[in-house]
């Protein structure tokens, strides 16, 4: 033996250690796989669905900026620091917030990953053949054994004929596995199953759920909503630009240059109220035209009510809110007049007591000096009551019906801020201008319709009456039809999956042993073993299984009444 052989003998070869997985698998791919499995589990989908419902609660309880910006700003102002922090947390823009979108996207991904394998599974089960008969049918919840005249093949055809409407399969095999009671010959097994429509309902439900999610997402991407407050005296707008709206919210794929072209105007508005002041019905008379047509023949009339929008050019026009717009006329010392109708926002919806402001610039040439002109502008701020009700000298309203319209106003003179170019609240005056003395109060009066007051410099302010205004929303959702179709398909699929019962039946036909049956007339007899099983706990067979099962093998198919009951199972 050589020295090398001795060394090998002293140090036998060690087994090769198992190869460790690459660090990319261990540190990247496996954690990602586990994360994907956790995200696409049904438990995670249910948790995200619960979180989505929980996240929507602030959107229902708090004012939302996209629906009513003025009410939202007032809420933030009334709650000070708390309101500011709530605004930073996007609680006033819930449905467009980053955290709500994140939950929605995670839910979408989770449902897609969770439902896709189930769709494949349901599709496979929909095409599957009935399963083969179990070895021991006597262990099934429903079981019947009887002996009838005839060959197994003959009985099998009879059973198959009586099981019309069932998916069935006939198998002929050797009887070696049938047991000691079987005689020589062939064993025939009939496997039948009914209720495949249940799996089809599951398939439709899950597919429609995915279609619903996709439709909603596409509607958000390619849809838009614009709101505008219009005085109901023929004022309107043309849906040609985002600039015509007070607020406009567009999807990520909408740049505002390809809006559906149409025009409409609000000709009149009426509202009815219940005795307690609760709104009963709103009715806005609108004129509209498609495209850029402006001739009289192109305009059509339409009444827009609650939940009954105007549908034109693929968009919908809703009436969201309404109020009163008082009309004021200012007669300056030189006799020139300026008239404005200003929108007042309801502070009390039950009585429609409203507040607002209006600003008047001086007539051209009345004050040549620019500084003097700015110091003589007129601003009005106050309340409008449809039905005046005084608490001492304080004006209130007793009803939303305009039986006795009056205003309580403060009249200011000075710089209203019209020339600064800075944005201002259209429904209230800039308090900083008042605090700085740039706007000085000249009078505080209550005026009925047609009444007026005169300032020290001879300026006359009169309350001429009111108009009704409405807040309209133009909504475009290109996927709304698909959302409706998906929702209906979901409902149909769910009903089918709940109402259709999935059940199985097996019939084993074994040639009978003449010695055990006592047959001596030369006729062949068959031992029939029938077993029934429901796929779900709620799909029991009901009473009379033995009687109905016996009818499957009776000559002539049994009584018509019995077979009719059987086929309904």
Coordinates of C-alpha atoms in Angstrom, one line a residue:
X1 CA 0.0 0.0 0.0
X2 CA 1.4 3.3 -1.0
X3 CA 1.7 6.3 1.3
X4 CA -1.2 8.0 -0.6
X5 CA -3.4 5.0 0.0
X6 CA -2.6 5.0 3.7
X7 CA -3.5 8.7 3.9
X8 CA -6.8 8.0 2.2
X9 CA -7.5 5.1 4.6
X10 CA -6.7 7.2 7.6
X11 CA -9.0 10.1 6.4
X12 CA -12.0 8.6 4.6
X13 CA -14.0 10.8 2.2
X14 CA -16.5 13.0 3.9
X15 CA -20.1 13.3 2.5
X16 CA -20.7 16.4 0.5
X17 CA -22.7 18.9 2.6
X18 CA -26.1 19.9 1.0
X19 CA -25.9 23.0 -1.0
X20 CA -27.4 26.1 0.6
X21 CA -29.9 28.1 -1.4
X22 CA -28.5 31.2 -3.1
X23 CA -28.8 34.3 -1.0
X24 CA -31.1 35.9 -3.6
X25 CA -33.6 33.1 -3.0
X26 CA -33.3 33.3 0.8
X27 CA -33.3 37.1 1.2
X28 CA -35.4 38.3 -1.8
X29 CA -37.5 35.8 -3.6
X30 CA -38.8 33.8 -0.6
X31 CA -39.8 36.8 1.4
X32 CA -41.6 38.2 -1.6
X33 CA -43.3 34.9 -2.2
X34 CA -44.5 34.8 1.5
X35 CA -45.6 38.4 1.3
X36 CA -47.6 37.6 -1.9
X37 CA -49.2 34.6 -0.3
X38 CA -50.2 36.6 2.8
X39 CA -51.6 39.4 0.6
X40 CA -53.6 37.1 -1.6
X41 CA -55.2 35.1 1.2
X42 CA -58.9 35.3 1.9
X43 CA -58.2 36.5 5.4
X44 CA -56.2 39.5 4.2
X45 CA -58.9 40.3 1.7
X46 CA -61.6 40.3 4.4
X47 CA -59.4 42.5 6.7
X48 CA -58.8 45.0 3.9
X49 CA -62.5 45.1 3.1
X50 CA -63.2 45.8 6.7
X51 CA -60.5 48.6 6.7
X52 CA -62.0 50.1 3.6
X53 CA -65.4 50.2 5.2
X54 CA -63.9 51.7 8.3
X55 CA -61.9 54.3 6.3
X56 CA -65.1 55.4 4.6
X57 CA -66.8 56.4 7.9
X58 CA -65.0 59.9 8.0
X59 CA -66.2 60.5 4.4
X60 CA -69.8 60.0 5.6
X61 CA -69.6 62.0 8.8
X62 CA -67.4 64.9 7.9
X63 CA -68.0 67.5 5.1
X64 CA -66.0 66.6 2.0
X65 CA -64.2 69.3 0.0
X66 CA -65.2 67.9 -3.4
X67 CA -68.9 68.1 -2.5
X68 CA -69.1 71.4 -0.6
X69 CA -65.9 73.3 -0.3
X70 CA -67.5 76.3 1.6
X71 CA -69.0 74.1 4.3
X72 CA -65.7 72.3 4.6
X73 CA -63.7 75.5 5.0
X74 CA -66.2 76.7 7.6
X75 CA -65.9 73.4 9.5
X76 CA -62.1 73.7 9.6
X77 CA -62.3 77.3 10.7
X78 CA -64.7 76.5 13.5
X79 CA -62.5 73.7 14.9
X80 CA -59.2 75.7 14.9
X81 CA -56.1 73.5 15.3
X82 CA -58.1 70.3 15.4
X83 CA -59.6 71.2 12.0
X84 CA -56.2 72.0 10.6
X85 CA -54.8 68.7 11.6
X86 CA -57.8 66.9 10.3
X87 CA -57.3 68.6 7.0
X88 CA -53.6 67.5 6.9
X89 CA -54.7 64.0 7.5
X90 CA -57.0 64.3 4.4
X91 CA -60.1 63.7 6.4
X92 CA -62.0 66.2 4.3
X93 CA -60.8 64.5 1.0
X94 CA -61.3 60.9 2.2
X95 CA -62.1 59.2 -1.1
X96 CA -59.2 60.8 -2.9
X97 CA -56.7 60.6 0.0
X98 CA -53.5 58.7 -0.3
X99 CA -54.3 56.3 2.6
X100 CA -57.8 55.5 1.2
X101 CA -56.3 54.9 -2.3
X102 CA -53.6 52.6 -0.8
X103 CA -56.3 50.5 1.0
X104 CA -58.3 50.3 -2.2
X105 CA -55.3 49.3 -4.3
X106 CA -54.2 46.6 -1.8
X107 CA -57.8 45.3 -1.7
X108 CA -57.9 45.1 -5.5
X109 CA -54.5 43.3 -5.7
X110 CA -55.6 40.9 -2.9
X111 CA -58.9 40.1 -4.5
X112 CA -57.3 39.5 -7.9
X113 CA -54.7 37.2 -6.5
X114 CA -57.2 35.5 -4.3
X115 CA -60.0 35.1 -6.9
X116 CA -57.9 34.1 -10.0
X117 CA -57.1 30.6 -8.6
X118 CA -60.7 30.2 -7.6
X119 CA -61.8 31.1 -11.1
X120 CA -59.6 28.4 -12.5
X121 CA -60.8 25.9 -10.0
X122 CA -64.4 26.6 -10.7
X123 CA -63.8 26.4 -14.4
X124 CA -62.2 23.0 -14.0
X125 CA -65.0 21.7 -11.8
X126 CA -67.6 22.9 -14.3
X127 CA -66.1 20.6 -16.9
X128 CA -65.3 17.7 -14.6
X129 CA -67.1 14.3 -15.0
X130 CA -69.0 12.8 -12.1
X131 CA -66.6 11.1 -9.6
X132 CA -66.5 7.3 -9.6
X133 CA -68.6 5.4 -7.1
X134 CA -67.1 4.9 -3.6
X135 CA -66.1 1.3 -2.7
X136 CA -68.6 1.2 0.2
X137 CA -71.9 2.9 -0.7
X138 CA -73.5 1.8 2.6
X139 CA -71.5 4.4 4.5
X140 CA -73.2 7.3 2.7
X141 CA -75.9 9.3 4.4
X142 CA -78.5 8.0 2.0
X143 CA -78.4 4.3 1.0
X144 CA -80.7 1.8 -0.5
X145 CA -80.1 -1.9 -1.6
X146 CA -82.6 -3.9 -3.5
X147 CA -82.8 -6.7 -6.1
X148 CA -84.6 -6.4 -9.4
X149 CA -85.1 -8.5 -12.5
X150 CA -82.9 -7.8 -15.5
X151 CA -79.3 -7.5 -16.6
X152 CA -76.9 -4.9 -15.1
X153 CA -76.6 -3.2 -18.5
X154 CA -80.3 -3.1 -19.0
X155 CA -80.9 -1.6 -15.5
X156 CA -78.1 0.9 -16.1
X157 CA -79.8 2.2 -19.3
X158 CA -83.1 2.4 -17.3
X159 CA -81.4 4.4 -14.5
X160 CA -79.6 6.7 -17.0
X161 CA -82.9 7.4 -18.8
X162 CA -84.6 8.2 -15.5
X163 CA -81.8 10.6 -14.5
X164 CA -82.5 13.1 -17.3
X165 CA -81.1 16.5 -16.4
X166 CA -78.2 14.9 -14.4
X167 CA -74.6 14.7 -15.6
X168 CA -74.0 10.9 -15.6
X169 CA -71.3 8.5 -16.5
X170 CA -71.6 4.7 -16.9
X171 CA -68.6 2.4 -16.1
X172 CA -68.5 -1.3 -16.8
X173 CA -65.7 -3.3 -15.0
X174 CA -64.9 -6.8 -13.7
X175 CA -66.7 -7.8 -10.5
X176 CA -63.6 -9.0 -8.7
X177 CA -63.7 -5.9 -6.4
X178 CA -67.5 -6.1 -5.9
X179 CA -67.3 -8.5 -3.0
X180 CA -68.1 -12.1 -2.2
X181 CA -71.8 -11.6 -2.9
X182 CA -71.2 -10.9 -6.6
X183 CA -71.6 -13.6 -9.2
X184 CA -69.5 -14.0 -12.3
X185 CA -70.2 -11.3 -14.9
X186 CA -69.7 -7.5 -15.2
X187 CA -70.4 -4.9 -12.6
X188 CA -72.0 -1.7 -13.9
X189 CA -71.7 1.6 -12.0
X190 CA -73.7 4.7 -12.8
X191 CA -72.3 8.0 -11.4
X192 CA -74.5 11.0 -11.7
X193 CA -74.3 14.5 -10.4
X194 CA -76.7 17.5 -10.5
X195 CA -76.2 21.1 -9.6
X196 CA -73.2 22.1 -11.8
X197 CA -75.0 25.4 -12.2
X198 CA -73.9 26.1 -8.7
X199 CA -70.3 26.2 -9.8
X200 CA -71.3 28.2 -12.8
X201 CA -72.9 30.7 -10.4
X202 CA -69.7 30.8 -8.4
X203 CA -67.7 31.4 -11.6
X204 CA -70.1 34.3 -12.6
X205 CA -70.0 35.9 -9.2
X206 CA -66.2 35.9 -8.9
X207 CA -65.7 37.0 -12.5
X208 CA -68.3 39.8 -12.0
X209 CA -66.6 40.9 -8.8
X210 CA -63.3 41.4 -10.7
X211 CA -65.2 43.1 -13.5
X212 CA -66.8 45.5 -11.0
X213 CA -63.5 46.4 -9.4
X214 CA -61.9 47.0 -12.8
X215 CA -64.9 49.1 -14.0
X216 CA -64.8 51.3 -10.9
X217 CA -61.0 51.8 -11.3
X218 CA -61.5 52.7 -15.0
X219 CA -64.3 55.0 -14.2
X220 CA -62.1 56.9 -11.7
X221 CA -59.2 57.1 -14.2
X222 CA -61.3 58.4 -17.1
X223 CA -64.1 60.1 -15.3
X224 CA -64.5 63.7 -14.1
X225 CA -66.9 65.8 -11.9
X226 CA -67.4 69.5 -12.0
X227 CA -69.7 71.6 -9.8
X228 CA -71.1 75.1 -10.3
X229 CA -73.7 77.3 -8.6
X230 CA -76.1 78.9 -11.0
X231 CA -78.8 81.4 -10.5
X232 CA -82.1 80.0 -11.8
X233 CA -82.9 82.9 -14.1
X234 CA -81.4 81.4 -17.3
X235 CA -77.8 81.3 -16.2
X236 CA -75.9 78.3 -17.5
X237 CA -72.6 76.9 -18.8
X238 CA -71.1 75.1 -21.6
X239 CA -69.0 72.0 -20.8
X240 CA -66.0 73.0 -22.9
X241 CA -63.4 73.8 -20.3
X242 CA -62.6 73.2 -16.7
X243 CA -62.6 77.0 -16.1
X244 CA -66.4 77.2 -16.2
X245 CA -66.7 75.3 -12.9
X246 CA -66.3 76.4 -9.4
X247 CA -64.5 73.1 -8.6
X248 CA -63.4 70.4 -10.9
X249 CA -62.1 66.9 -10.1
X250 CA -60.7 64.8 -12.9
X251 CA -59.3 61.3 -13.2
X252 CA -55.6 60.6 -13.8
X253 CA -56.2 60.1 -17.5
X254 CA -58.2 63.3 -18.0
X255 CA -56.5 66.6 -18.8
X256 CA -59.6 68.7 -19.3
X257 CA -59.2 69.3 -23.0
X258 CA -61.5 66.5 -24.3
X259 CA -64.7 67.1 -22.3
X260 CA -68.0 66.1 -23.9
X261 CA -69.4 69.3 -25.5
X262 CA -72.9 70.4 -24.4
X263 CA -74.6 73.4 -22.9
X264 CA -77.4 73.9 -20.4
X265 CA -79.0 76.6 -18.4
X266 CA -81.3 76.7 -15.4
X267 CA -84.5 78.5 -16.4
X268 CA -86.4 78.1 -13.1
X269 CA -86.3 76.2 -9.8
X270 CA -89.0 75.3 -7.3
X271 CA -88.8 73.4 -4.0
X272 CA -91.5 72.0 -1.8
X273 CA -91.2 71.4 1.9
X274 CA -92.9 69.3 4.6
X275 CA -94.6 71.2 7.5
X276 CA -91.6 70.6 9.7
X277 CA -89.3 72.3 7.1
X278 CA -87.8 69.2 5.7
X279 CA -87.3 69.3 1.9
X280 CA -89.8 67.2 0.0
X281 CA -88.9 67.7 -3.7
X282 CA -86.7 69.8 -5.9
X283 CA -87.5 70.6 -9.5
X284 CA -85.2 72.5 -11.8
X285 CA -86.4 73.4 -15.3
X286 CA -83.4 73.2 -17.6
X287 CA -82.7 73.9 -21.3
X288 CA -79.9 72.0 -22.9
X289 CA -78.3 71.4 -26.3
X290 CA -75.6 69.0 -27.5
X291 CA -72.4 70.2 -29.2
X292 CA -72.1 73.8 -30.0
X293 CA -75.6 74.4 -31.3
X294 CA -77.1 77.7 -30.2
X295 CA -80.1 78.2 -32.4
X296 CA -83.6 78.0 -30.9
X297 CA -84.3 74.7 -32.6
X298 CA -81.3 73.0 -31.0
X299 CA -82.4 73.6 -27.4
X300 CA -84.6 71.1 -25.5
X301 CA -86.5 71.3 -22.2
X302 CA -86.0 69.0 -19.3
X303 CA -87.1 68.8 -15.7
X304 CA -84.3 67.7 -13.3
X305 CA -85.3 66.3 -9.9
X306 CA -83.7 64.4 -7.1
X307 CA -82.2 61.1 -8.4
X308 CA -83.4 62.0 -11.8
X309 CA -80.5 63.7 -13.6
X310 CA -80.2 65.2 -17.0
X311 CA -78.4 62.8 -19.3
X312 CA -76.8 64.5 -22.3
X313 CA -73.7 63.7 -24.5
X314 CA -72.7 60.8 -22.2
X315 CA -72.7 63.0 -19.0
X316 CA -75.1 63.4 -16.2
X317 CA -76.2 66.7 -14.6
X318 CA -77.4 66.5 -11.0
X319 CA -78.9 69.1 -8.7
X320 CA -77.0 68.9 -5.5
X321 CA -78.2 71.9 -3.5
X322 CA -80.1 75.1 -3.6
X323 CA -80.6 78.4 -1.9
X324 CA -81.6 82.1 -2.2
X325 CA -79.8 84.8 -4.1
X326 CA -80.9 88.3 -2.9
X327 CA -80.7 91.2 -5.3
X328 CA -79.2 94.5 -4.2
X329 CA -79.1 97.8 -6.0
X330 CA -76.6 100.6 -5.0
X331 CA -77.4 104.1 -6.3
X332 CA -74.2 106.2 -6.0
X333 CA -74.3 110.0 -5.3
X334 CA -74.2 110.9 -9.0
X335 CA -77.3 108.8 -9.7
X336 CA -75.6 105.9 -11.4
X337 CA -76.8 102.4 -10.3
X338 CA -75.2 99.1 -9.9
X339 CA -77.3 95.9 -9.4
X340 CA -76.0 92.5 -8.3
X341 CA -77.6 89.2 -7.4
X342 CA -75.4 87.4 -4.9
X343 CA -75.6 83.8 -3.8
X344 CA -76.2 83.3 0.0
X345 CA -75.3 80.0 1.6
X346 CA -77.9 78.4 3.9
X347 CA -76.7 78.3 7.5
X348 CA -79.9 76.5 8.7
X349 CA -81.2 74.0 6.3
X350 CA -84.5 73.6 8.2
X351 CA -85.4 77.3 7.8
X352 CA -83.0 78.3 5.0
X353 CA -81.6 81.2 6.9
X354 CA -78.7 82.2 4.7
X355 CA -75.6 84.4 4.8
X356 CA -73.5 86.0 2.2
X357 CA -71.7 89.1 0.9
X358 CA -71.6 91.3 -2.2
X359 CA -69.1 93.9 -3.4
X360 CA -69.8 97.0 -5.6
X361 CA -67.2 99.0 -7.5
X362 CA -67.8 102.7 -8.1
X363 CA -68.9 103.9 -11.5
X364 CA -66.2 104.9 -14.0
X365 CA -65.4 108.6 -13.8
X366 CA -67.1 109.2 -10.5
X367 CA -63.8 109.4 -8.7
X368 CA -60.9 110.3 -11.1
X369 CA -58.3 109.7 -8.4
X370 CA -57.6 105.9 -8.1
X371 CA -57.0 106.0 -4.3
X372 CA -60.3 107.9 -3.8
X373 CA -62.1 105.5 -6.0
X374 CA -60.9 102.5 -4.0
X375 CA -61.9 104.2 -0.7
X376 CA -65.5 104.6 -1.9
X377 CA -66.4 101.0 -2.9
X378 CA -69.4 99.5 -1.3
X379 CA -69.6 96.1 0.4
X380 CA -72.7 94.4 1.9
X381 CA -72.6 91.4 4.3
X382 CA -75.5 89.9 6.2
X383 CA -78.4 87.4 6.4
X384 CA -81.4 86.5 4.3
X385 CA -84.5 85.1 5.8
X386 CA -87.2 83.6 3.5
X387 CA -89.9 84.1 6.2
X388 CA -88.8 86.8 8.6
X389 CA -89.1 86.0 12.3
X390 CA -87.6 88.6 14.7
X391 CA -86.2 87.7 18.1
X392 CA -86.1 91.2 19.4
X393 CA -84.1 93.0 16.8
X394 CA -82.3 89.9 15.6
X395 CA -83.6 88.5 12.3
X396 CA -84.3 84.8 12.0
X397 CA -86.4 82.6 9.7
X398 CA -89.4 80.5 10.7
X399 CA -89.8 78.6 7.4
X400 CA -87.9 77.8 4.3
X401 CA -90.8 79.0 2.2
X402 CA -90.3 82.6 1.0
X403 CA -93.5 84.1 2.5
X404 CA -91.9 87.3 3.9
X405 CA -88.3 87.6 2.6
X406 CA -86.1 90.1 4.5
X407 CA -82.4 90.8 5.0
X408 CA -80.3 92.0 7.9
X409 CA -77.2 93.6 6.4
X410 CA -74.1 95.6 7.4
X411 CA -73.0 98.1 4.8
X412 CA -69.3 99.0 4.5
X413 CA -67.5 101.6 2.5
X414 CA -63.9 101.5 1.5
X415 CA -61.4 99.2 -0.2
X416 CA -63.2 95.9 -0.8
X417 CA -60.1 94.2 -2.2
X418 CA -61.5 93.9 -5.8
X419 CA -58.3 95.5 -7.2
X420 CA -55.8 93.3 -5.4
X421 CA -56.1 90.4 -7.7
X422 CA -56.0 88.0 -4.8
X423 CA -58.7 85.3 -4.4
X424 CA -61.4 86.1 -1.9
X425 CA -64.2 84.2 -0.3
X426 CA -67.3 85.0 -2.4
X427 CA -69.6 84.5 0.6
X428 CA -68.0 86.7 3.2
X429 CA -65.9 89.8 3.5
X430 CA -62.2 89.8 4.3
X431 CA -62.1 90.4 8.0
X432 CA -58.5 91.7 7.8
X433 CA -59.7 94.7 5.7
X434 CA -62.2 95.5 8.4
X435 CA -59.7 95.2 11.2
X436 CA -57.2 97.4 9.3
X437 CA -59.9 100.1 8.8
X438 CA -59.8 99.9 5.1
X439 CA -63.5 98.8 5.2
X440 CA -65.6 100.9 7.6
X441 CA -69.1 100.1 8.6
X442 CA -71.6 102.8 7.4
X443 CA -75.0 101.2 8.5
X444 CA -76.6 98.1 9.9
X445 CA -80.3 97.7 8.9
X446 CA -83.1 95.2 8.3
X447 CA -84.8 95.6 5.0
X448 CA -87.9 94.1 3.6
X449 CA -88.4 93.5 -0.1
X450 CA -88.4 96.8 -1.9
X451 CA -87.0 98.8 1.1
X452 CA -83.9 100.9 1.0
X453 CA -81.5 102.9 3.2
X454 CA -79.5 106.0 2.5
X455 CA -75.9 106.5 3.7
X456 CA -74.4 109.8 4.9
X457 CA -72.8 110.6 1.5
X458 CA -76.1 110.1 -0.3
X459 CA -75.5 106.5 -1.5
X460 CA -78.7 104.5 -1.5
X461 CA -78.8 100.7 -0.9
X462 CA -82.0 98.9 -1.7
X463 CA -83.1 95.2 -1.4
X464 CA -85.0 94.4 -4.6
X465 CA -85.9 90.8 -4.0
X466 CA -84.4 87.4 -4.6
X467 CA -83.7 84.7 -7.1
X468 CA -83.3 80.9 -6.5
X469 CA -79.9 79.4 -7.1
X470 CA -79.0 75.7 -7.6
X471 CA -75.7 73.8 -7.3
X472 CA -75.3 71.5 -10.2
X473 CA -72.8 68.7 -10.7
X474 CA -71.7 67.5 -14.1
X475 CA -70.5 63.9 -13.8
X476 CA -68.8 61.7 -16.5
X477 CA -68.2 58.1 -15.8
X478 CA -67.5 56.0 -19.0
X479 CA -67.7 52.7 -17.0
X480 CA -71.0 53.2 -15.3
X481 CA -72.8 50.8 -17.6
X482 CA -70.2 48.1 -16.9
X483 CA -70.5 48.8 -13.2
X484 CA -74.3 48.2 -13.5
X485 CA -73.8 45.0 -15.6
X486 CA -71.2 43.7 -13.2
X487 CA -73.4 44.3 -10.2
X488 CA -76.4 42.6 -11.7
X489 CA -74.2 39.7 -12.8
X490 CA -72.8 39.4 -9.2
X491 CA -76.3 39.3 -7.8
X492 CA -77.5 36.6 -10.3
X493 CA -74.3 34.5 -9.7
X494 CA -74.8 34.8 -5.9
X495 CA -78.4 33.8 -6.1
X496 CA -77.6 30.8 -8.3
X497 CA -74.8 29.6 -6.1
X498 CA -77.0 29.9 -3.0
X499 CA -80.2 28.4 -4.5
X500 CA -78.9 25.6 -6.7
X501 CA -78.1 22.4 -4.7
X502 CA -75.2 20.2 -5.8
X503 CA -75.8 16.5 -5.1
X504 CA -74.4 13.2 -6.2
X505 CA -75.8 9.7 -6.6
X506 CA -74.2 6.4 -7.4
X507 CA -75.8 3.2 -8.5
X508 CA -73.9 -0.1 -8.5
X509 CA -75.4 -3.0 -10.4
X510 CA -74.1 -6.4 -9.6
X511 CA -75.4 -9.7 -11.1
X512 CA -77.2 -11.6 -8.3
X513 CA -76.2 -15.1 -7.1
X514 CA -79.1 -17.4 -7.9
X515 CA -78.3 -19.6 -4.9
X516 CA -78.8 -16.6 -2.5
X517 CA -81.7 -15.0 -4.2
X518 CA -83.7 -18.1 -4.6
X519 CA -84.3 -17.5 -8.3
X520 CA -85.2 -20.7 -10.1
X521 CA -87.2 -19.4 -13.1
X522 CA -84.2 -18.8 -15.2
X523 CA -84.5 -15.0 -15.1
X524 CA -81.4 -13.0 -14.4
X525 CA -81.5 -10.7 -11.4
X526 CA -79.4 -7.8 -10.4
X527 CA -78.4 -6.5 -7.0
X528 CA -78.9 -2.7 -7.1
X529 CA -77.1 -0.5 -4.5
X530 CA -77.9 3.2 -4.5
X531 CA -76.1 5.8 -2.5
X532 CA -76.7 9.6 -2.3
X533 CA -74.6 12.4 -1.0
X534 CA -75.2 16.2 -0.8
X535 CA -72.2 18.4 -1.6
X536 CA -73.2 21.0 1.0
X537 CA -74.8 20.7 4.4
X538 CA -77.8 22.8 3.4
X539 CA -78.6 20.6 0.3
X540 CA -80.1 17.7 2.1
X541 CA -82.1 15.1 0.2
X542 CA -85.3 15.6 2.2
X543 CA -87.8 12.9 3.0
X544 CA -88.6 10.0 0.7
X545 CA -85.2 9.2 -0.6
X546 CA -85.8 5.4 -0.5
X547 CA -89.1 5.7 -2.4
X548 CA -87.6 8.0 -5.0
X549 CA -84.4 5.9 -5.4
X550 CA -86.5 2.7 -5.9
X551 CA -88.3 4.4 -8.7
X552 CA -85.0 4.7 -10.7
X553 CA -84.9 0.9 -11.3
X554 CA -88.6 0.0 -11.5
X555 CA -89.9 -1.2 -14.9
X556 CA -91.4 1.7 -16.8
X557 CA -89.5 4.2 -14.6
X558 CA -91.9 4.1 -11.7
X559 CA -94.9 6.4 -11.2
X560 CA -95.0 9.7 -13.0
X561 CA -95.5 11.6 -9.8
X562 CA -92.5 9.9 -8.1
X563 CA -90.2 10.5 -11.1
X564 CA -91.3 14.1 -11.3
X565 CA -90.3 14.5 -7.7
X566 CA -87.0 12.8 -8.3
X567 CA -86.1 15.1 -11.2
X568 CA -86.8 18.2 -9.2
X569 CA -84.2 17.1 -6.6

